[in-house]
Amino acid sequence: MSSPISVLLINGPNLNLLGTREPHIYGYETLQNVVDNAEKIAKEQDAVFTAFQSSHEGAIVDRIHQAKKDGVDGIVINPGAYTHTSVAIRDALLGVEIPFIELHVSNPHTREEFRHKSFLVDKAVAVIAGFGTKGYEYAILHVCTQFKKRQQ
């Protein structure tokens, strides 16, 4: 019997404010609700689930590095504003060679022009944007059902 697939959900800066920050853009669901629902979906798929949120770029980079040591099979990342600025997060994701999905609650392409550029999009397995917090469900389910277990 093989071990279950392992998925890591990473949320970047300001996502701890989900539910209260610009609800006309991001909705009223809190990050805790999102994480709880993602964990439920992963559990239904017999997957190991871990969630992490930080507004600090270095902490996100460190967590990505730890993911390799932990044997994570897939990452779902909503990098928030770091989508448009962080070469460090891009390099960390490339360095650990763990497939990842880039996720956004809103559709960055319908917003300010500076949000149209992503440092991750060309390396992501998939990009989910504009589905609100429902996008988390799609991303977690996709990793659990479509990603392959990594060879240790």
mmCIF file of C-alpha atoms in Angstrom, residues 2-123:
data_model
loop_
_atom_site.group_PDB
_atom_site.id
_atom_site.type_symbol
_atom_site.label_atom_id
_atom_site.label_comp_id
_atom_site.label_asym_id
_atom_site.label_seq_id
_atom_site.Cartn_x
_atom_site.Cartn_y
_atom_site.Cartn_z
ATOM 1 C CA SER A 2 1.408 3.392 -0.961
ATOM 2 C CA SER A 3 1.400 6.395 1.330
ATOM 3 C CA PRO A 4 -1.199 9.123 0.752
ATOM 4 C CA ILE A 5 -0.462 12.145 -1.391
ATOM 5 C CA SER A 6 0.638 15.211 0.570
ATOM 6 C CA VAL A 7 -0.580 18.703 -0.277
ATOM 7 C CA LEU A 8 0.600 22.017 1.149
ATOM 8 C CA LEU A 9 -1.574 25.136 0.953
ATOM 9 C CA ILE A 10 0.359 28.405 1.201
ATOM 10 C CA ASN A 11 -1.339 31.782 1.580
ATOM 11 C CA GLY A 12 0.666 34.962 1.313
ATOM 12 C CA PRO A 13 0.335 38.510 2.588
ATOM 13 C CA ASN A 14 -3.015 39.918 3.651
ATOM 14 C CA LEU A 15 -4.862 36.663 3.081
ATOM 15 C CA ASN A 16 -5.273 36.442 6.844
ATOM 16 C CA LEU A 17 -7.734 39.328 6.282
ATOM 17 C CA LEU A 18 -10.072 37.302 4.063
ATOM 18 C CA GLY A 19 -13.656 38.010 5.024
ATOM 19 C CA THR A 20 -12.960 41.575 6.102
ATOM 20 C CA ARG A 21 -10.561 43.009 3.502
ATOM 21 C CA GLU A 22 -12.360 44.450 0.470
ATOM 22 C CA PRO A 23 -15.232 41.950 0.644
ATOM 23 C CA HIS A 24 -16.578 43.305 -2.652
ATOM 24 C CA ILE A 25 -13.465 41.756 -4.249
ATOM 25 C CA TYR A 26 -12.554 38.856 -1.947
ATOM 26 C CA GLY A 27 -15.909 37.917 -0.403
ATOM 27 C CA TYR A 28 -16.869 37.294 3.213
ATOM 28 C CA GLU A 29 -15.403 33.849 3.805
ATOM 29 C CA THR A 30 -12.524 33.862 6.299
ATOM 30 C CA LEU A 31 -9.171 32.212 5.761
ATOM 31 C CA GLN A 32 -9.987 29.779 8.577
ATOM 32 C CA ASN A 33 -13.152 28.740 6.707
ATOM 33 C CA VAL A 34 -11.100 28.274 3.529
ATOM 34 C CA VAL A 35 -8.477 26.180 5.315
ATOM 35 C CA ASP A 36 -11.077 24.079 7.119
ATOM 36 C CA ASN A 37 -12.887 23.368 3.862
ATOM 37 C CA ALA A 38 -9.635 22.557 2.029
ATOM 38 C CA GLU A 39 -8.660 20.173 4.820
ATOM 39 C CA LYS A 40 -12.055 18.466 4.594
ATOM 40 C CA ILE A 41 -11.653 17.968 0.835
ATOM 41 C CA ALA A 42 -8.134 16.593 1.263
ATOM 42 C CA LYS A 43 -9.295 14.225 3.999
ATOM 43 C CA GLU A 44 -12.115 12.954 1.721
ATOM 44 C CA GLN A 45 -9.381 12.129 -0.811
ATOM 45 C CA ASP A 46 -7.241 10.401 1.845
ATOM 46 C CA ALA A 47 -4.560 13.054 1.419
ATOM 47 C CA VAL A 48 -2.262 14.577 4.001
ATOM 48 C CA PHE A 49 -2.984 18.311 4.231
ATOM 49 C CA THR A 50 -1.006 21.182 5.721
ATOM 50 C CA ALA A 51 -1.790 24.906 5.563
ATOM 51 C CA PHE A 52 0.527 27.863 6.076
ATOM 52 C CA GLN A 53 -0.007 31.625 5.915
ATOM 53 C CA SER A 54 2.499 34.423 6.255
ATOM 54 C CA SER A 55 2.818 38.020 5.209
ATOM 55 C CA HIS A 56 6.603 37.630 5.270
ATOM 56 C CA GLU A 57 8.341 36.645 2.050
ATOM 57 C CA GLY A 58 11.222 34.876 3.789
ATOM 58 C CA ALA A 59 8.855 32.777 5.899
ATOM 59 C CA ILE A 60 7.091 31.633 2.728
ATOM 60 C CA VAL A 61 10.422 30.771 1.116
ATOM 61 C CA ASP A 62 11.440 28.824 4.230
ATOM 62 C CA ARG A 63 8.130 26.916 4.224
ATOM 63 C CA ILE A 64 8.601 25.985 0.562
ATOM 64 C CA HIS A 65 12.087 24.666 1.371
ATOM 65 C CA GLN A 66 10.660 22.668 4.283
ATOM 66 C CA ALA A 67 8.063 21.170 1.940
ATOM 67 C CA LYS A 68 10.779 19.265 0.108
ATOM 68 C CA LYS A 69 12.133 17.850 3.375
ATOM 69 C CA ASP A 70 8.572 16.909 4.370
ATOM 70 C CA GLY A 71 7.990 15.002 1.122
ATOM 71 C CA VAL A 72 5.139 17.239 -0.071
ATOM 72 C CA ASP A 73 3.736 16.073 -3.423
ATOM 73 C CA GLY A 74 1.947 19.248 -4.488
ATOM 74 C CA ILE A 75 1.644 22.869 -3.445
ATOM 75 C CA VAL A 76 -1.318 25.195 -3.840
ATOM 76 C CA ILE A 77 -0.098 28.754 -3.424
ATOM 77 C CA ASN A 78 -1.969 32.026 -3.281
ATOM 78 C CA PRO A 79 1.042 34.319 -3.142
ATOM 79 C CA GLY A 80 -1.085 37.467 -2.852
ATOM 80 C CA ALA A 81 0.883 40.564 -3.807
ATOM 81 C CA TYR A 82 4.087 38.497 -3.990
ATOM 82 C CA THR A 83 2.701 37.130 -7.258
ATOM 83 C CA HIS A 84 3.850 40.331 -8.917
ATOM 84 C CA THR A 85 7.093 40.953 -7.054
ATOM 85 C CA SER A 86 8.797 37.864 -5.665
ATOM 86 C CA VAL A 87 11.628 36.291 -7.566
ATOM 87 C CA ALA A 88 12.585 34.652 -4.237
ATOM 88 C CA ILE A 89 9.321 32.681 -4.042
ATOM 89 C CA ARG A 90 9.646 31.717 -7.704
ATOM 90 C CA ASP A 91 13.211 30.493 -7.138
ATOM 91 C CA ALA A 92 12.165 28.548 -4.036
ATOM 92 C CA LEU A 93 9.390 26.775 -5.937
ATOM 93 C CA LEU A 94 11.758 25.940 -8.782
ATOM 94 C CA GLY A 95 14.457 24.851 -6.350
ATOM 95 C CA VAL A 96 12.317 22.264 -4.559
ATOM 96 C CA GLU A 97 10.881 20.894 -7.825
ATOM 97 C CA ILE A 98 7.425 20.323 -6.323
ATOM 98 C CA PRO A 99 4.592 20.876 -8.803
ATOM 99 C CA PHE A 100 2.328 23.752 -7.810
ATOM 100 C CA ILE A 101 -0.915 25.497 -8.640
ATOM 101 C CA GLU A 102 -1.041 29.298 -8.549
ATOM 102 C CA LEU A 103 -4.318 30.470 -7.030
ATOM 103 C CA HIS A 104 -6.092 33.819 -6.789
ATOM 104 C CA VAL A 105 -9.466 34.605 -5.251
ATOM 105 C CA SER A 106 -10.029 37.478 -7.687
ATOM 106 C CA ASN A 107 -9.036 37.614 -11.339
ATOM 107 C CA PRO A 108 -5.862 39.722 -11.401
ATOM 108 C CA HIS A 109 -6.318 40.425 -15.115
ATOM 109 C CA THR A 110 -9.496 42.403 -14.450
ATOM 110 C CA ARG A 111 -7.753 44.601 -11.910
ATOM 111 C CA GLU A 112 -4.915 47.155 -11.931
ATOM 112 C CA GLU A 113 -2.315 46.663 -14.655
ATOM 113 C CA PHE A 114 0.497 45.946 -12.178
ATOM 114 C CA ARG A 115 -1.426 42.815 -11.127
ATOM 115 C CA HIS A 116 -1.335 41.385 -14.662
ATOM 116 C CA LYS A 117 2.271 40.157 -14.328
ATOM 117 C CA SER A 118 2.903 36.935 -12.399
ATOM 118 C CA PHE A 119 6.387 35.651 -11.593
ATOM 119 C CA LEU A 120 4.946 32.131 -11.171
ATOM 120 C CA VAL A 121 2.517 31.614 -14.023
ATOM 121 C CA ASP A 122 4.983 30.163 -16.524
ATOM 122 C CA LYS A 123 6.084 27.443 -14.072
#
